[in-house]
């Protein structure tokens, strides 16, 4: 099990950028596939981005492709989500998640460990 703590969420205007961070507790951070998900009020939690253990492969939801970038620093036990050209529809609580088995699922059910979330609000 790994403990995850997200940070970086805040209120921004449309078109601005934000970088979210997720710090993990385990020294074996590089053994985990990492993902970012988000949940808006009244909606289900949805996939945003994921990254393989080494960071060589990344995956994105169509709604964020070209605007968001996921990356990781295994030496710092941290995964990042750089969000550019933010839109009001990006408003949500953003969660990072971890899984140890091989594979990169694009659904919440594929991840065992979750952070508490960080709020991102984008105003028009």
JSON list of C-alpha atoms in Angstrom, two decimals:
[
{"chain": "A", "resi": 1, "resn": "UNK", "atom": "CA", "xyz": [0.00, 0.00, 0.00]},
{"chain": "A", "resi": 2, "resn": "UNK", "atom": "CA", "xyz": [1.14, 3.54, -0.73]},
{"chain": "A", "resi": 3, "resn": "UNK", "atom": "CA", "xyz": [-0.05, 6.82, 0.76]},
{"chain": "A", "resi": 4, "resn": "UNK", "atom": "CA", "xyz": [-0.63, 9.62, -1.73]},
{"chain": "A", "resi": 5, "resn": "UNK", "atom": "CA", "xyz": [-0.94, 13.36, -1.09]},
{"chain": "A", "resi": 6, "resn": "UNK", "atom": "CA", "xyz": [-2.03, 15.72, -3.86]},
{"chain": "A", "resi": 7, "resn": "UNK", "atom": "CA", "xyz": [-1.34, 19.45, -3.92]},
{"chain": "A", "resi": 8, "resn": "UNK", "atom": "CA", "xyz": [-1.47, 22.41, -6.26]},
{"chain": "A", "resi": 9, "resn": "UNK", "atom": "CA", "xyz": [-5.17, 22.82, -6.86]},
{"chain": "A", "resi": 10, "resn": "UNK", "atom": "CA", "xyz": [-6.66, 26.30, -6.72]},
{"chain": "A", "resi": 11, "resn": "UNK", "atom": "CA", "xyz": [-8.99, 28.74, -8.47]},
{"chain": "A", "resi": 12, "resn": "UNK", "atom": "CA", "xyz": [-7.78, 30.00, -11.85]},
{"chain": "A", "resi": 13, "resn": "UNK", "atom": "CA", "xyz": [-9.22, 31.73, -14.88]},
{"chain": "A", "resi": 14, "resn": "UNK", "atom": "CA", "xyz": [-9.85, 30.03, -18.20]},
{"chain": "A", "resi": 15, "resn": "UNK", "atom": "CA", "xyz": [-6.69, 29.84, -20.29]},
{"chain": "A", "resi": 16, "resn": "UNK", "atom": "CA", "xyz": [-4.34, 29.73, -17.32]},
{"chain": "A", "resi": 17, "resn": "UNK", "atom": "CA", "xyz": [-2.08, 26.88, -16.27]},
{"chain": "A", "resi": 18, "resn": "UNK", "atom": "CA", "xyz": [-1.67, 24.80, -13.12]},
{"chain": "A", "resi": 19, "resn": "UNK", "atom": "CA", "xyz": [0.67, 22.04, -12.04]},
{"chain": "A", "resi": 20, "resn": "UNK", "atom": "CA", "xyz": [-0.62, 19.41, -9.67]},
{"chain": "A", "resi": 21, "resn": "UNK", "atom": "CA", "xyz": [1.74, 17.26, -7.63]},
{"chain": "A", "resi": 22, "resn": "UNK", "atom": "CA", "xyz": [1.20, 13.94, -5.92]},
{"chain": "A", "resi": 23, "resn": "UNK", "atom": "CA", "xyz": [3.76, 12.78, -3.37]},
{"chain": "A", "resi": 24, "resn": "UNK", "atom": "CA", "xyz": [3.95, 9.10, -2.52]},
{"chain": "A", "resi": 25, "resn": "UNK", "atom": "CA", "xyz": [5.11, 7.58, 0.72]},
{"chain": "A", "resi": 26, "resn": "UNK", "atom": "CA", "xyz": [6.82, 4.47, -0.55]},
{"chain": "A", "resi": 27, "resn": "UNK", "atom": "CA", "xyz": [10.48, 4.27, -1.50]},
{"chain": "A", "resi": 28, "resn": "UNK", "atom": "CA", "xyz": [9.42, 1.70, -4.10]},
{"chain": "A", "resi": 29, "resn": "UNK", "atom": "CA", "xyz": [7.47, 4.38, -5.97]},
{"chain": "A", "resi": 30, "resn": "UNK", "atom": "CA", "xyz": [8.97, 3.21, -9.24]},
{"chain": "A", "resi": 31, "resn": "UNK", "atom": "CA", "xyz": [7.07, -0.09, -8.83]},
{"chain": "A", "resi": 32, "resn": "UNK", "atom": "CA", "xyz": [3.75, 1.72, -9.26]},
{"chain": "A", "resi": 33, "resn": "UNK", "atom": "CA", "xyz": [1.80, 2.76, -12.32]},
{"chain": "A", "resi": 34, "resn": "UNK", "atom": "CA", "xyz": [0.35, 6.19, -11.56]},
{"chain": "A", "resi": 35, "resn": "UNK", "atom": "CA", "xyz": [-2.85, 7.82, -12.75]},
{"chain": "A", "resi": 36, "resn": "UNK", "atom": "CA", "xyz": [-4.77, 11.07, -12.42]},
{"chain": "A", "resi": 37, "resn": "UNK", "atom": "CA", "xyz": [-8.55, 11.08, -12.25]},
{"chain": "A", "resi": 38, "resn": "UNK", "atom": "CA", "xyz": [-11.09, 13.81, -11.66]},
{"chain": "A", "resi": 39, "resn": "UNK", "atom": "CA", "xyz": [-14.61, 14.08, -10.37]},
{"chain": "A", "resi": 40, "resn": "UNK", "atom": "CA", "xyz": [-16.94, 17.00, -10.93]},
{"chain": "A", "resi": 41, "resn": "UNK", "atom": "CA", "xyz": [-20.06, 17.55, -8.79]},
{"chain": "A", "resi": 42, "resn": "UNK", "atom": "CA", "xyz": [-22.80, 15.11, -9.72]},
{"chain": "A", "resi": 43, "resn": "UNK", "atom": "CA", "xyz": [-20.57, 13.18, -12.10]},
{"chain": "A", "resi": 44, "resn": "UNK", "atom": "CA", "xyz": [-18.65, 9.95, -11.93]},
{"chain": "A", "resi": 45, "resn": "UNK", "atom": "CA", "xyz": [-14.92, 9.86, -11.41]},
{"chain": "A", "resi": 46, "resn": "UNK", "atom": "CA", "xyz": [-13.21, 9.91, -14.80]},
{"chain": "A", "resi": 47, "resn": "UNK", "atom": "CA", "xyz": [-9.77, 9.09, -16.16]},
{"chain": "A", "resi": 48, "resn": "UNK", "atom": "CA", "xyz": [-7.47, 11.99, -17.00]},
{"chain": "A", "resi": 49, "resn": "UNK", "atom": "CA", "xyz": [-3.97, 10.61, -17.52]},
{"chain": "A", "resi": 50, "resn": "UNK", "atom": "CA", "xyz": [-1.68, 7.74, -16.60]},
{"chain": "A", "resi": 51, "resn": "UNK", "atom": "CA", "xyz": [2.02, 6.97, -16.74]},
{"chain": "A", "resi": 52, "resn": "UNK", "atom": "CA", "xyz": [3.99, 3.75, -16.66]},
{"chain": "A", "resi": 53, "resn": "UNK", "atom": "CA", "xyz": [6.47, 2.85, -13.95]},
{"chain": "A", "resi": 54, "resn": "UNK", "atom": "CA", "xyz": [9.49, 4.15, -15.81]},
{"chain": "A", "resi": 55, "resn": "UNK", "atom": "CA", "xyz": [7.65, 7.11, -17.28]},
{"chain": "A", "resi": 56, "resn": "UNK", "atom": "CA", "xyz": [8.34, 6.06, -20.84]},
{"chain": "A", "resi": 57, "resn": "UNK", "atom": "CA", "xyz": [4.66, 5.73, -21.79]},
{"chain": "A", "resi": 58, "resn": "UNK", "atom": "CA", "xyz": [1.77, 8.08, -21.06]},
{"chain": "A", "resi": 59, "resn": "UNK", "atom": "CA", "xyz": [-1.96, 7.91, -21.69]},
{"chain": "A", "resi": 60, "resn": "UNK", "atom": "CA", "xyz": [-4.57, 10.68, -21.84]},
{"chain": "A", "resi": 61, "resn": "UNK", "atom": "CA", "xyz": [-8.29, 11.18, -22.01]},
{"chain": "A", "resi": 62, "resn": "UNK", "atom": "CA", "xyz": [-9.35, 12.73, -25.30]},
{"chain": "A", "resi": 63, "resn": "UNK", "atom": "CA", "xyz": [-10.72, 15.75, -23.44]},
{"chain": "A", "resi": 64, "resn": "UNK", "atom": "CA", "xyz": [-7.27, 16.73, -22.13]},
{"chain": "A", "resi": 65, "resn": "UNK", "atom": "CA", "xyz": [-4.97, 15.47, -24.88]},
{"chain": "A", "resi": 66, "resn": "UNK", "atom": "CA", "xyz": [-2.68, 18.24, -26.07]},
{"chain": "A", "resi": 67, "resn": "UNK", "atom": "CA", "xyz": [-3.37, 20.39, -23.00]},
{"chain": "A", "resi": 68, "resn": "UNK", "atom": "CA", "xyz": [-2.31, 18.22, -20.03]},
{"chain": "A", "resi": 69, "resn": "UNK", "atom": "CA", "xyz": [0.99, 16.44, -19.46]},
{"chain": "A", "resi": 70, "resn": "UNK", "atom": "CA", "xyz": [1.64, 13.73, -16.90]},
{"chain": "A", "resi": 71, "resn": "UNK", "atom": "CA", "xyz": [5.18, 13.13, -15.70]},
{"chain": "A", "resi": 72, "resn": "UNK", "atom": "CA", "xyz": [6.98, 11.55, -12.77]},
{"chain": "A", "resi": 73, "resn": "UNK", "atom": "CA", "xyz": [10.19, 11.89, -10.84]},
{"chain": "A", "resi": 74, "resn": "UNK", "atom": "CA", "xyz": [10.95, 8.54, -9.26]},
{"chain": "A", "resi": 75, "resn": "UNK", "atom": "CA", "xyz": [13.84, 10.01, -7.27]},
{"chain": "A", "resi": 76, "resn": "UNK", "atom": "CA", "xyz": [11.36, 12.35, -5.56]},
{"chain": "A", "resi": 77, "resn": "UNK", "atom": "CA", "xyz": [8.49, 9.82, -5.34]},
{"chain": "A", "resi": 78, "resn": "UNK", "atom": "CA", "xyz": [6.27, 12.33, -7.11]},
{"chain": "A", "resi": 79, "resn": "UNK", "atom": "CA", "xyz": [3.95, 12.39, -10.09]},
{"chain": "A", "resi": 80, "resn": "UNK", "atom": "CA", "xyz": [2.86, 15.64, -11.73]},
{"chain": "A", "resi": 81, "resn": "UNK", "atom": "CA", "xyz": [0.01, 16.84, -13.90]},
{"chain": "A", "resi": 82, "resn": "UNK", "atom": "CA", "xyz": [0.78, 19.96, -15.90]},
{"chain": "A", "resi": 83, "resn": "UNK", "atom": "CA", "xyz": [-2.48, 21.51, -17.04]},
{"chain": "A", "resi": 84, "resn": "UNK", "atom": "CA", "xyz": [-2.43, 24.21, -19.70]},
{"chain": "A", "resi": 85, "resn": "UNK", "atom": "CA", "xyz": [-5.20, 26.13, -21.46]},
{"chain": "A", "resi": 86, "resn": "UNK", "atom": "CA", "xyz": [-7.61, 25.30, -18.67]},
{"chain": "A", "resi": 87, "resn": "UNK", "atom": "CA", "xyz": [-11.33, 25.40, -19.38]},
{"chain": "A", "resi": 88, "resn": "UNK", "atom": "CA", "xyz": [-14.31, 25.76, -17.03]},
{"chain": "A", "resi": 89, "resn": "UNK", "atom": "CA", "xyz": [-15.21, 22.14, -17.79]},
{"chain": "A", "resi": 90, "resn": "UNK", "atom": "CA", "xyz": [-11.92, 21.09, -16.19]},
{"chain": "A", "resi": 91, "resn": "UNK", "atom": "CA", "xyz": [-13.33, 22.13, -12.83]},
{"chain": "A", "resi": 92, "resn": "UNK", "atom": "CA", "xyz": [-13.27, 19.09, -10.53]},
{"chain": "A", "resi": 93, "resn": "UNK", "atom": "CA", "xyz": [-11.54, 17.42, -7.62]},
{"chain": "A", "resi": 94, "resn": "UNK", "atom": "CA", "xyz": [-8.40, 15.82, -9.00]},
{"chain": "A", "resi": 95, "resn": "UNK", "atom": "CA", "xyz": [-7.14, 12.57, -7.51]},
{"chain": "A", "resi": 96, "resn": "UNK", "atom": "CA", "xyz": [-3.94, 10.66, -8.05]},
{"chain": "A", "resi": 97, "resn": "UNK", "atom": "CA", "xyz": [-3.99, 6.89, -7.89]},
{"chain": "A", "resi": 98, "resn": "UNK", "atom": "CA", "xyz": [-1.47, 4.06, -7.84]},
{"chain": "A", "resi": 99, "resn": "UNK", "atom": "CA", "xyz": [-1.42, 0.43, -8.86]},
{"chain": "A", "resi": 100, "resn": "UNK", "atom": "CA", "xyz": [1.34, -2.10, -8.54]},
{"chain": "A", "resi": 101, "resn": "UNK", "atom": "CA", "xyz": [0.37, -4.84, -11.02]},
{"chain": "A", "resi": 102, "resn": "UNK", "atom": "CA", "xyz": [1.42, -4.58, -14.63]},
{"chain": "A", "resi": 103, "resn": "UNK", "atom": "CA", "xyz": [-0.92, -2.83, -17.03]},
{"chain": "A", "resi": 104, "resn": "UNK", "atom": "CA", "xyz": [-2.28, 0.69, -17.31]},
{"chain": "A", "resi": 105, "resn": "UNK", "atom": "CA", "xyz": [-6.02, 0.69, -16.73]},
{"chain": "A", "resi": 106, "resn": "UNK", "atom": "CA", "xyz": [-8.07, 3.73, -17.70]},
{"chain": "A", "resi": 107, "resn": "UNK", "atom": "CA", "xyz": [-10.80, 3.17, -15.11]},
{"chain": "A", "resi": 108, "resn": "UNK", "atom": "CA", "xyz": [-10.81, 3.90, -11.38]},
{"chain": "A", "resi": 109, "resn": "UNK", "atom": "CA", "xyz": [-11.40, 0.24, -10.58]},
{"chain": "A", "resi": 110, "resn": "UNK", "atom": "CA", "xyz": [-7.89, -0.57, -11.78]},
{"chain": "A", "resi": 111, "resn": "UNK", "atom": "CA", "xyz": [-6.21, 1.40, -9.01]},
{"chain": "A", "resi": 112, "resn": "UNK", "atom": "CA", "xyz": [-5.92, 0.34, -5.40]},
{"chain": "A", "resi": 113, "resn": "UNK", "atom": "CA", "xyz": [-4.50, 3.40, -3.68]},
{"chain": "A", "resi": 114, "resn": "UNK", "atom": "CA", "xyz": [-5.88, 6.95, -3.79]},
{"chain": "A", "resi": 115, "resn": "UNK", "atom": "CA", "xyz": [-5.06, 10.38, -2.47]},
{"chain": "A", "resi": 116, "resn": "UNK", "atom": "CA", "xyz": [-7.56, 12.68, -0.82]},
{"chain": "A", "resi": 117, "resn": "UNK", "atom": "CA", "xyz": [-7.92, 14.93, -3.85]},
{"chain": "A", "resi": 118, "resn": "UNK", "atom": "CA", "xyz": [-7.22, 18.57, -4.64]},
{"chain": "A", "resi": 119, "resn": "UNK", "atom": "CA", "xyz": [-9.81, 21.05, -5.92]},
{"chain": "A", "resi": 120, "resn": "UNK", "atom": "CA", "xyz": [-9.30, 22.75, -9.26]},
{"chain": "A", "resi": 121, "resn": "UNK", "atom": "CA", "xyz": [-11.77, 25.49, -10.16]},
{"chain": "A", "resi": 122, "resn": "UNK", "atom": "CA", "xyz": [-11.63, 27.24, -13.53]},
{"chain": "A", "resi": 123, "resn": "UNK", "atom": "CA", "xyz": [-13.71, 30.38, -13.99]},
{"chain": "A", "resi": 124, "resn": "UNK", "atom": "CA", "xyz": [-14.73, 31.81, -17.34]}
]
